[in-house]
Short mmCIF file of C-alpha atoms in Angstrom, two decimals:
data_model
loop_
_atom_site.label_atom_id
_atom_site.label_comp_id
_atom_site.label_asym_id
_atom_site.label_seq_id
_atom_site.Cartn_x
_atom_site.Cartn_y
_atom_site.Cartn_z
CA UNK X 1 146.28 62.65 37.27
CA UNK X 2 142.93 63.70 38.74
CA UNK X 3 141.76 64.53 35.32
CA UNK X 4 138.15 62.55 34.44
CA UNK X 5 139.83 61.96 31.26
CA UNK X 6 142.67 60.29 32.92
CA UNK X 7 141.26 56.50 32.62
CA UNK X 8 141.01 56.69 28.55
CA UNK X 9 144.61 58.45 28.20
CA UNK X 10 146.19 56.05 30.18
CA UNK X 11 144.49 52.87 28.43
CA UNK X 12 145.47 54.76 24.99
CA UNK X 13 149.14 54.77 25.96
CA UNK X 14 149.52 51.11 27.34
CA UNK X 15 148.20 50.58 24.74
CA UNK X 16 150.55 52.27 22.26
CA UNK X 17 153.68 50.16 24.35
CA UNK X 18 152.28 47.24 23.94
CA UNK X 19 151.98 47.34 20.15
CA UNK X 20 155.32 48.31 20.07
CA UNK X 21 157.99 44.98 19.08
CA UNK X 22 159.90 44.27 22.26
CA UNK X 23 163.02 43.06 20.95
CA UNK X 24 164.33 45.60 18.27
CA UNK X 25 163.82 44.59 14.43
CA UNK X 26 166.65 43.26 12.57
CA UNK X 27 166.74 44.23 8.39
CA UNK X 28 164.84 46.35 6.89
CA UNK X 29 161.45 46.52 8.60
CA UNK X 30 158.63 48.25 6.70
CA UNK X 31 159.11 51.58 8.33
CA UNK X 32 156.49 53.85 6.29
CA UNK X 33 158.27 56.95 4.41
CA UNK X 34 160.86 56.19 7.47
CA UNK X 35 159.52 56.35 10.56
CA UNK X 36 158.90 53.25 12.26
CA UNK X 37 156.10 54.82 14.57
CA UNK X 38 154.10 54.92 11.32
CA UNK X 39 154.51 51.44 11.09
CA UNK X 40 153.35 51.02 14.65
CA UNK X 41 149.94 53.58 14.46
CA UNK X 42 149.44 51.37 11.03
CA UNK X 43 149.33 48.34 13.24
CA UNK X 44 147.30 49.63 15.89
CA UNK X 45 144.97 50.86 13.81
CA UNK X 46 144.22 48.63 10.58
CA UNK X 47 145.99 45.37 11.33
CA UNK X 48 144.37 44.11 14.74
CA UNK X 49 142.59 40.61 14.61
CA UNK X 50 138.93 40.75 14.55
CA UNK X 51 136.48 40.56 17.46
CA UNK X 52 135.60 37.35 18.85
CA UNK X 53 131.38 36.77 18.06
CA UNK X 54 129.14 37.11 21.31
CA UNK X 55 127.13 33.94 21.61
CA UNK X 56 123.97 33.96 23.39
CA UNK X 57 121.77 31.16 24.33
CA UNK X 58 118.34 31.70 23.62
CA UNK X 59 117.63 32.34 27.17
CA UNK X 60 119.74 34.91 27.37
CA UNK X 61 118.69 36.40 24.09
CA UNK X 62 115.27 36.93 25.86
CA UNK X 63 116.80 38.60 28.57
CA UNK X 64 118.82 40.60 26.52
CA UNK X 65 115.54 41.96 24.40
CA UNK X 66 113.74 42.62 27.03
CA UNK X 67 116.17 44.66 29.03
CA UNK X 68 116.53 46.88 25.55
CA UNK X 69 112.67 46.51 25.26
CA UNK X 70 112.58 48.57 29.18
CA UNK X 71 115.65 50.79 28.59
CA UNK X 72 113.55 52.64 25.31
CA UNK X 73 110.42 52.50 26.79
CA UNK X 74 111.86 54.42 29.99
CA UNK X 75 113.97 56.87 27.41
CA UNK X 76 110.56 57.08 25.73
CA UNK X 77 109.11 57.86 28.56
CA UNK X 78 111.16 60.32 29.95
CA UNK X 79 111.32 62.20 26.06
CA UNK X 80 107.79 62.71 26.62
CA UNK X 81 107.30 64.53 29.90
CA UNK X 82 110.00 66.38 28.81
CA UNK X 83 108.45 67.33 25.61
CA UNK X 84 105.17 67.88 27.49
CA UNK X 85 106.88 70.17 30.50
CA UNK X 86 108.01 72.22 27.15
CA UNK X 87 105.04 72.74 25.43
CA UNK X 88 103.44 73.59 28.34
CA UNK X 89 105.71 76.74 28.99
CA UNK X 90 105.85 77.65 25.77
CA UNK X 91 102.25 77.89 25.91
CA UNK X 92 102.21 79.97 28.74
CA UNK X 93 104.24 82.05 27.22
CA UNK X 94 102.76 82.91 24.11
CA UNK X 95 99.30 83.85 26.31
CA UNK X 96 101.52 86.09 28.50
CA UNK X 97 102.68 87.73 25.24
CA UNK X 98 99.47 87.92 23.56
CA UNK X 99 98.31 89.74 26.91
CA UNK X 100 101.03 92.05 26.72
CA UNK X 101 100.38 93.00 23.15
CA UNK X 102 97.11 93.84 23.74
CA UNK X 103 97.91 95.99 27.19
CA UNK X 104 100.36 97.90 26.04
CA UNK X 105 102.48 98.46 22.53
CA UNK X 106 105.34 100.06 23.63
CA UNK X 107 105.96 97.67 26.78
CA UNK X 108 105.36 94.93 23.89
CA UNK X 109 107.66 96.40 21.47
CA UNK X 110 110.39 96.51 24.09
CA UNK X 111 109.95 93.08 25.42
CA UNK X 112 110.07 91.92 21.67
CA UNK X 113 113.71 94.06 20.58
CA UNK X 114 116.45 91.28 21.29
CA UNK X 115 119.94 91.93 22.63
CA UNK X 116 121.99 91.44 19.24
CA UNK X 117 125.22 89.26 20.84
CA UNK X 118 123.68 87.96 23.93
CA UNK X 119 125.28 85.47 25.32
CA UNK X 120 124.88 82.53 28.71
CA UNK X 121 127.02 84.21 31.56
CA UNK X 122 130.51 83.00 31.71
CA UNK X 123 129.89 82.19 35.42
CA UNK X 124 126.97 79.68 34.06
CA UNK X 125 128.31 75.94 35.82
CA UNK X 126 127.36 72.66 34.08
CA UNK X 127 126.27 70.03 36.89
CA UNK X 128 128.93 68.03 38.56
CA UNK X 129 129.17 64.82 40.52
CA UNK X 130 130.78 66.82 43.07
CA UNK X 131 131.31 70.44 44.23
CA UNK X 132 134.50 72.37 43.08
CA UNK X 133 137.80 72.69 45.14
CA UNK X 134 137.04 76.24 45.09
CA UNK X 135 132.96 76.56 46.29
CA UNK X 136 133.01 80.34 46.10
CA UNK X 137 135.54 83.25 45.12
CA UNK X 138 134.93 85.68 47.89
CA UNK X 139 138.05 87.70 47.70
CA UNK X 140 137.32 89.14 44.52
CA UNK X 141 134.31 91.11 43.14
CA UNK X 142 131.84 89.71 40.98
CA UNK X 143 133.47 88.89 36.99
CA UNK X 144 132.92 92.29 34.63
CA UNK X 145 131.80 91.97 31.13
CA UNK X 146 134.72 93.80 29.29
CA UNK X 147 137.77 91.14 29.33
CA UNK X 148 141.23 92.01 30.53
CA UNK X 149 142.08 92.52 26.70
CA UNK F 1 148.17 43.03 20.88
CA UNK F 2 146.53 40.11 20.45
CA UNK F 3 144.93 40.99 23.86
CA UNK F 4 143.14 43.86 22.62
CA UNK F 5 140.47 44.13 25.37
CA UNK F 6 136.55 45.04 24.52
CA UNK F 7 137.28 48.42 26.22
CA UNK F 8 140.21 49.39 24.64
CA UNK F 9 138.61 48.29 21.36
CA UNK F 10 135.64 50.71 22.08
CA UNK F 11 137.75 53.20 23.25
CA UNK F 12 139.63 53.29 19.64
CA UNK F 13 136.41 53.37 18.30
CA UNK F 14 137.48 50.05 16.54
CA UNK F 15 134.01 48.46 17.27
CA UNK F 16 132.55 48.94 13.33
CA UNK F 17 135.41 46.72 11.95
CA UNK F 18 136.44 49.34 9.38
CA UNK F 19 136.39 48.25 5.93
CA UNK F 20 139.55 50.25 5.69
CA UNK F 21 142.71 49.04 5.94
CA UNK F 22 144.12 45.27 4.61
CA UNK F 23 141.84 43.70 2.23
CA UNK F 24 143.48 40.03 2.89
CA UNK F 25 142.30 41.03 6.20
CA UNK F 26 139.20 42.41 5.89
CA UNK F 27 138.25 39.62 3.60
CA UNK F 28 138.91 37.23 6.83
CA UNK F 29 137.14 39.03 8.98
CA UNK F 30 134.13 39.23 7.08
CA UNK F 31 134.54 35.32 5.88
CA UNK F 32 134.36 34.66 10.16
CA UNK F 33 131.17 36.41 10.26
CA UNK F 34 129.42 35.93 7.19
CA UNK F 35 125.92 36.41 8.80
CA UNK F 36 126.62 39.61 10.20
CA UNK F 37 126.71 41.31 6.84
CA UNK F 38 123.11 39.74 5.42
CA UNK F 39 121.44 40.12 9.37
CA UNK F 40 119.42 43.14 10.31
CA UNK F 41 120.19 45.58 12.56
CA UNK F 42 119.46 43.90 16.03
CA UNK F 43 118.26 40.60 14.62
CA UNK F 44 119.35 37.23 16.03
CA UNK F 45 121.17 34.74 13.47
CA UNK F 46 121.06 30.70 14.56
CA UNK F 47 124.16 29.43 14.47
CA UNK F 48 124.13 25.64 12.04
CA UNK F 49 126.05 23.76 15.64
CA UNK F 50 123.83 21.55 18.04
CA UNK F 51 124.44 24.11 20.49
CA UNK F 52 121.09 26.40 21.02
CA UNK F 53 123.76 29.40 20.81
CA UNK F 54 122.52 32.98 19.06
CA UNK F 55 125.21 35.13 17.15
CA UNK F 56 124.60 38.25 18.95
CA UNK F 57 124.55 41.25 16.23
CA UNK F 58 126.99 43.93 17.10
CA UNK F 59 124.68 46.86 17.43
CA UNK F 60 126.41 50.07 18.48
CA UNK F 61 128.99 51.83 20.07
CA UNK F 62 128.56 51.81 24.00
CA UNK F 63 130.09 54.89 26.29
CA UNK F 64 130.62 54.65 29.23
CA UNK F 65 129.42 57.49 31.71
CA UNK F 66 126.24 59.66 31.90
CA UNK F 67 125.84 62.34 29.04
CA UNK F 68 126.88 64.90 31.40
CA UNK F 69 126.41 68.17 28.65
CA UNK F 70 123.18 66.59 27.16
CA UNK F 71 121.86 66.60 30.79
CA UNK F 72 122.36 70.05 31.32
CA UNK F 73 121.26 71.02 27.82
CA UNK F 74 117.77 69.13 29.03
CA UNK F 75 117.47 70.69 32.36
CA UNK F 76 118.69 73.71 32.27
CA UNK F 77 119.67 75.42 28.32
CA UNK F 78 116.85 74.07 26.56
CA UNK F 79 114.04 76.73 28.84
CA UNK F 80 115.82 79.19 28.61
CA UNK F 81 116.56 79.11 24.71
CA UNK F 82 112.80 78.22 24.25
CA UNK F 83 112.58 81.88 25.99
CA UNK F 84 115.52 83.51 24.79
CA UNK F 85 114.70 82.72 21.07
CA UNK F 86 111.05 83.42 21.36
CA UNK F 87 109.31 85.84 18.88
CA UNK F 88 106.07 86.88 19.28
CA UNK F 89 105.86 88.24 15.77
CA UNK F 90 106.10 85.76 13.10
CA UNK F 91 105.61 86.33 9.54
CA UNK F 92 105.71 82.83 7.36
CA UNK F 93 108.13 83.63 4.09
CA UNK F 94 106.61 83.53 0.18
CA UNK F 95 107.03 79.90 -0.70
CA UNK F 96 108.32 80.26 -3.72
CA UNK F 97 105.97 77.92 -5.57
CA UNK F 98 107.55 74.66 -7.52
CA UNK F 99 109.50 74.60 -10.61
CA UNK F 100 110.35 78.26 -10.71
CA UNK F 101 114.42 79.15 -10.02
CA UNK F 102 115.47 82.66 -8.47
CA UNK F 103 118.77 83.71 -8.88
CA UNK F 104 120.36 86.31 -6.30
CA UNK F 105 123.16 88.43 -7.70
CA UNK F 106 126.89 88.06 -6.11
CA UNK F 107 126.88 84.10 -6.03
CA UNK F 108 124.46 84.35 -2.62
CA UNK F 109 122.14 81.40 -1.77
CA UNK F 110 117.97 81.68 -0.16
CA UNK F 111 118.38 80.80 3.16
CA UNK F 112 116.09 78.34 4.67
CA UNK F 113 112.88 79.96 5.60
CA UNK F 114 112.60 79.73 9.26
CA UNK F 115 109.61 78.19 10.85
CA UNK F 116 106.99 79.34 12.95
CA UNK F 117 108.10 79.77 17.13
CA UNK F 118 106.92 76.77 18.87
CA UNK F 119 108.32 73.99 21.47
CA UNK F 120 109.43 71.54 19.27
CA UNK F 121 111.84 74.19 16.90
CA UNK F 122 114.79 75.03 19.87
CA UNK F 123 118.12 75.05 19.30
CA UNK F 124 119.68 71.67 19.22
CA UNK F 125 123.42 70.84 18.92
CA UNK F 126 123.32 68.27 15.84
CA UNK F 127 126.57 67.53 15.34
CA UNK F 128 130.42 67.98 15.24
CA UNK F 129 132.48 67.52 12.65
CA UNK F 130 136.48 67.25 13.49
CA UNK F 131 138.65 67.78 9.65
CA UNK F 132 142.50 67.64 9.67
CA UNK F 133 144.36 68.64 6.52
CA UNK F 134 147.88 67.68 6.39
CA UNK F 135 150.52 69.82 4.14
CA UNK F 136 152.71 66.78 4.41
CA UNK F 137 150.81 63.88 3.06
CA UNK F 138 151.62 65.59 -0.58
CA UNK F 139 155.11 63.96 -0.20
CA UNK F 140 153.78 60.51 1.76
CA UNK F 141 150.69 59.71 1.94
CA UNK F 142 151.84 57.71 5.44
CA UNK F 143 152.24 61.22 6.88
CA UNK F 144 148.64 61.35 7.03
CA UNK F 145 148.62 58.85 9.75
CA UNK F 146 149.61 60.57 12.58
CA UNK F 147 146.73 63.23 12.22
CA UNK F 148 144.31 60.04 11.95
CA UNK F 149 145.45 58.40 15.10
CA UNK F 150 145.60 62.10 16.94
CA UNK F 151 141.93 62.79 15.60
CA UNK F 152 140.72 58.81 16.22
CA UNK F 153 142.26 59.62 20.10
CA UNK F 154 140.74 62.70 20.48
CA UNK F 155 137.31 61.77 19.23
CA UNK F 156 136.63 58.07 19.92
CA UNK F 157 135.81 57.50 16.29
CA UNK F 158 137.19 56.02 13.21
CA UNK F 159 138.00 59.03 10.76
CA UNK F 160 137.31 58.63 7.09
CA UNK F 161 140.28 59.61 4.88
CA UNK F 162 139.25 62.96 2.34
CA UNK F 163 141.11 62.69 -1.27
CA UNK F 164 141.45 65.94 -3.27
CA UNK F 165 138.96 66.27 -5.45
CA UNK F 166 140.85 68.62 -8.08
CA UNK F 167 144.85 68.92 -8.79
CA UNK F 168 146.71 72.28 -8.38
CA UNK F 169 150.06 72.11 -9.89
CA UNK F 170 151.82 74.60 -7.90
CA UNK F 171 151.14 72.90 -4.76
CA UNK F 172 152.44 69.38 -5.90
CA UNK F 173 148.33 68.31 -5.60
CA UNK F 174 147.12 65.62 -7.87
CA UNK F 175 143.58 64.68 -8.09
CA UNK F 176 142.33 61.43 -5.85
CA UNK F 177 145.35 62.41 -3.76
CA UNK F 178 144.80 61.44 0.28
CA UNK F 179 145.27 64.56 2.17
CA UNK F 180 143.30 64.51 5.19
CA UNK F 181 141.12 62.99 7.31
CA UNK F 182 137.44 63.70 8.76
CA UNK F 183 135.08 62.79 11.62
CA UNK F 184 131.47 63.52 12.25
CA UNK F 185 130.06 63.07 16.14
CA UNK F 186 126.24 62.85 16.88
CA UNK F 187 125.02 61.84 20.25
CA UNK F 188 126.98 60.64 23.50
CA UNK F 189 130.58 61.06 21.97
CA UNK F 190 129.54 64.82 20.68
CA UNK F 191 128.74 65.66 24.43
CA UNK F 192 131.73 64.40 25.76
CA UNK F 193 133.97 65.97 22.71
CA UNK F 194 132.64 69.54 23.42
CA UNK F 195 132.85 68.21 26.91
CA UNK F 196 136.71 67.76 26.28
CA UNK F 197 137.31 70.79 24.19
CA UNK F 198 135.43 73.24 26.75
CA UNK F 199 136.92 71.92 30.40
CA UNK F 200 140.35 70.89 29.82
CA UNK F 201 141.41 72.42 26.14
CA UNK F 202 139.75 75.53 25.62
CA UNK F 203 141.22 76.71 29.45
CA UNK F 204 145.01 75.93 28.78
CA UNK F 205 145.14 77.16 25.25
CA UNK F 206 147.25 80.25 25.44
CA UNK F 207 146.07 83.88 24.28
CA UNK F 208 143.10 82.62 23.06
CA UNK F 209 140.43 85.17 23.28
CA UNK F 210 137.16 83.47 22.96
CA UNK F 211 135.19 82.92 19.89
CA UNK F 212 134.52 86.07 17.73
CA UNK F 213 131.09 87.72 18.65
CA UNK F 214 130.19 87.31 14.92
CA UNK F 215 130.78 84.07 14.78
CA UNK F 216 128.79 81.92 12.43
CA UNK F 217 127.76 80.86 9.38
CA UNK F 218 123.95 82.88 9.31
CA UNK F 219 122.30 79.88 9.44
CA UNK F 220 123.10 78.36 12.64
CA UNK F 221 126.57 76.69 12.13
CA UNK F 222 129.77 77.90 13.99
CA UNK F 223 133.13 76.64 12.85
CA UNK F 224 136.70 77.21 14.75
CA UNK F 225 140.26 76.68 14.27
CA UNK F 226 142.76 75.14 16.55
CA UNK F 227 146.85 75.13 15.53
CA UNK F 228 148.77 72.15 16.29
CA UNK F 229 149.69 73.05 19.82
CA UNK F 230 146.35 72.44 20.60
CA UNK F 231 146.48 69.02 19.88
CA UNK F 232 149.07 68.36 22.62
CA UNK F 233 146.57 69.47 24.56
CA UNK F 234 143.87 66.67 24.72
CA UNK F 235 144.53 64.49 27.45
CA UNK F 236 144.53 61.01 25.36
CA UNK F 237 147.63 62.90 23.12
CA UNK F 238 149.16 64.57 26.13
CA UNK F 239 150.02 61.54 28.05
CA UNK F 240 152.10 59.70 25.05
CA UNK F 241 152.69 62.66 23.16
CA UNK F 242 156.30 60.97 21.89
CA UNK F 243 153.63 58.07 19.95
CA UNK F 244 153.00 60.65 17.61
CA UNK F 245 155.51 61.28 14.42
CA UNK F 246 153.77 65.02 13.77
CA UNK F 247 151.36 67.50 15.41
CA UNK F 248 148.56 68.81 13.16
CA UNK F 249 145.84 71.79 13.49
CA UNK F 250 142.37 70.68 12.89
CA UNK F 251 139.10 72.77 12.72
CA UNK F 252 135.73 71.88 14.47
CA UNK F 253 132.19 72.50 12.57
CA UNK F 254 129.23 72.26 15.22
CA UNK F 255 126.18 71.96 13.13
CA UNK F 256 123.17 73.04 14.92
CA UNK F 257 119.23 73.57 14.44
CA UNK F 258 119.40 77.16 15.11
CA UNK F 259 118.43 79.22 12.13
CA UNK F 260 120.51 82.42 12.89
CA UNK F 261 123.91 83.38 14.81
CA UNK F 262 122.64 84.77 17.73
CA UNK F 263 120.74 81.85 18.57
CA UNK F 264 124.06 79.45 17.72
CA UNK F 265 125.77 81.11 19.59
CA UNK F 266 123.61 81.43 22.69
CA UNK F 267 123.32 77.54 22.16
CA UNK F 268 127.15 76.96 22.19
CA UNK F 269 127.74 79.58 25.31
CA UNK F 270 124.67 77.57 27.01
CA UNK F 271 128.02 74.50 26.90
CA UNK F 272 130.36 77.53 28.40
CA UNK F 273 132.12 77.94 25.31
CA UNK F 274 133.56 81.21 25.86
CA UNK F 275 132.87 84.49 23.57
CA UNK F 276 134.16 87.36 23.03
CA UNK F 277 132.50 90.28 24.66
CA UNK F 278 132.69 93.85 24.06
CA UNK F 279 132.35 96.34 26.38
CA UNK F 280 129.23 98.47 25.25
CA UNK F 281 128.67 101.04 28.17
CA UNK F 282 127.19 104.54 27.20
CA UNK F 283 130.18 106.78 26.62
CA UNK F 284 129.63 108.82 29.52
CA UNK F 285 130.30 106.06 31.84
CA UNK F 286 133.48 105.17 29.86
CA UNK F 287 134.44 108.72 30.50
CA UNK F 288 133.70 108.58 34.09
CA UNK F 289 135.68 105.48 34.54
CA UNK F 290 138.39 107.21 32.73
CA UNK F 291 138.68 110.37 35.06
CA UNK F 292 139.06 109.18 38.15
CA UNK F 293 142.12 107.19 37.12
CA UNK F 294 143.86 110.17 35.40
CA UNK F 295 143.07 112.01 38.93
CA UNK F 296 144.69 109.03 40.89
CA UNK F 297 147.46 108.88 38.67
CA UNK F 298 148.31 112.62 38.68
CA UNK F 299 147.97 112.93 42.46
#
């Protein structure tokens, strides 16, 4: 499976097996309202043994904080310039807008009536590690608005 | 099962040590780390041994992989709503001043006044919420726990159980009664729900249109169904679909920060979450695309 989701599936399910008894269950097993697969997602779910404690030595502890310490301050860092690159724009364009309502009313009024169910382009592609098996459709012409339906 | 790696453990979401579940077990686990309880968030407790060894506080759930939706909302959605939602025009609502109660006729609610345009008010997916009601629970309540393992593989994340709040006799519902279960994503595992939903569910689910173009809730909330064949769909159900005693529909809530529908829903097509869209040509180009194909056809 070349799905990205393929690693967590395949964990889920070996992990499903293993839960499972391997030699069948003489007697009357608790098998909730009948099915004994209850009785396994039960197990899997509620009755696991708790997570060993992470010990540190004090060296490490430093380490530890200070790599947090750097990770926020870069976040931090990065939240800003992004916040900054915004209000810059949106600056700009209020000004542009201000100019245009003061040049001409009707070209402002227009500018100002929004589409009522505009929506992002179905063509729009969210970044990827790597390119598509299929780069670029050229057969066919470029997607229409109305659906097939 | 004793084996139950750190992974696997974060992949069931299993890292918060749910105080659901056995209390003879729960009561161990919380005698084993009695610290952890009384510690801050983040703050290191000395353990009594010689040893100079720190009890590291468990601090969060970690994911694995790059935010790959939040990127793109960053780089590339967030501009363009800024733009796209702008309004030159802004008139600030009547505060309606303290103390004093207004009543609108036919059971409506005053919506939130919406604040002024500026940089720091754009469209933000807040969060997801992921509810599964289950019919069957009325006659076990151990029914329920297929949906909760389906939803706790979907999402990532433990599910809280939701009891019925009233009884209604005809269905067999008593009050307190379990009868399904709920999940709310923020951050990281949001992105890579919506992530899931929009690149591998949404595509294979069959005859399903898009969303309705007047979807939402008028104040910047879109919810959507999904029947049980959905389910099958996910990748961590597909691959051991037998584990599971019953398939369930659930319905998806994203909560965002816009403040009316058109703005939700340019937010969620920003994520390519299809819509529905209508075909609103002028009606003389509708006619011209008719005629030619009546010609073709009768020649």
């Amino acid at each position: 499976m070349s799905s990205p989701f393929a690693r967590t599936a395949l964990k889920a399910a070996n992990l499903m097996r293993a839960g499972a008894p391997s030699t069948p269950k003489k007697g009357g097993g608790t098998s909730l309202n009948g099915e004994p697969r209850n009785d396994l997602i039960k197990k899997v779910l509620f009755d696991a043994p708790p997570r060993p404690p992470v010990r540190f030595s004090s060296e490490d502890m430093t380490r530890h904080e200070t790599i947090e310490r750097a990770w926020k301050l870069v976040r931090q860092q990065q939240k800003q310039a992004q916040e900054e690159g915004l209000a810059k724009k949106f600056e700009m364009m209020r000004k542009a807008n201000a100019e245009l309502e003061a040049t001409s009313s009707q070209l402002f009024k227009h500018s100002q009536t929004k589409e009522r169910h505009a929506v992002f382009p179905r063509q729009l592609r969210t970044l990827t590690d790597t390119p598509p098996k299929q780069v670029w459709n050229y057969r066919e012409p470029a997607a229409t608005p109305a659906p097939k339906a | 099962m004793a084996s139950l790696t750190r992974s696997t453990r974060v992949l069931l979401g299993m890292n918060q040590q749910p105080l659901r579940g056995s209390l003879i077990s729960n009561q161990i686990r919380l005698a084993s780390t009695t610290t952890a309880t009384t510690a801050k968030k983040g703050a290191a407790t000395k353990e009594p041994k010689q040893d100079d060894s720190i009890l590291l506080e468990h601090k969060g759930d970690f994911t694995t992989g790059v935010s790959r939706l939040r990127e793109h909302y960053r780089n590339t959605v967030q501009d363009d709503l800024m733009v796209l939602t702008y309004s030159h025009t802004f008139k600030p609502k009547a505060k309606i001043p303290e103390g004093v109660r207004v009543e609108l006729k036919g059971n409506k609610h005053i919506k939130p006044a919406p604040k002024a345009p500026s940089s720091r008010h754009i469209p933000e997916l807040v969060k997801i919420d992921v509810h599964c009601m289950m019919k069957e629970a009325l006659v076990s309540k151990y029914n329920l726990l297929s949906g909760f393992m389906a939803i706790q593989s979907i999402t990532g994340e433990m599910p809280e159980i939701i009891n019925s709040k009233k009884g209604v006799h005809p269905w067999k519902l008593r009050a307190g009664n379990p009868i399904g279960c709920k999940v709310t994503l923020k951050g990281d595992k949001m992105y890579q729900f919506l992530d899931k939903l929009v690149e591998v569910v949404l595509p294979r689910m069959k005859e399903w249109p898009g969303l309705p173009e007047s979807a939402g809730d008028a104040t910047g909330n879109i919810g959507m169904g999904f029947p049980p064949s959905a389910l099958s769909l996910f990748p961590e159900i597909e691959n051991n679909f037998d584990m599971f005693p019953r398939m369930t529909g659930f319905d998806v809530t994203f909560t965002t920060t816009a403040n009316t529908n058109l703005d939700a829903r340019l937010l969620l097509s920003g994520f390519n979450m299809p819509f529905q869209v209508k075909d609103r040509s002028a009606p003389k180009a509708k006619e011209a695309a008719a005629a030619p194909s009546i010609e073709s056809a009768s020649a």
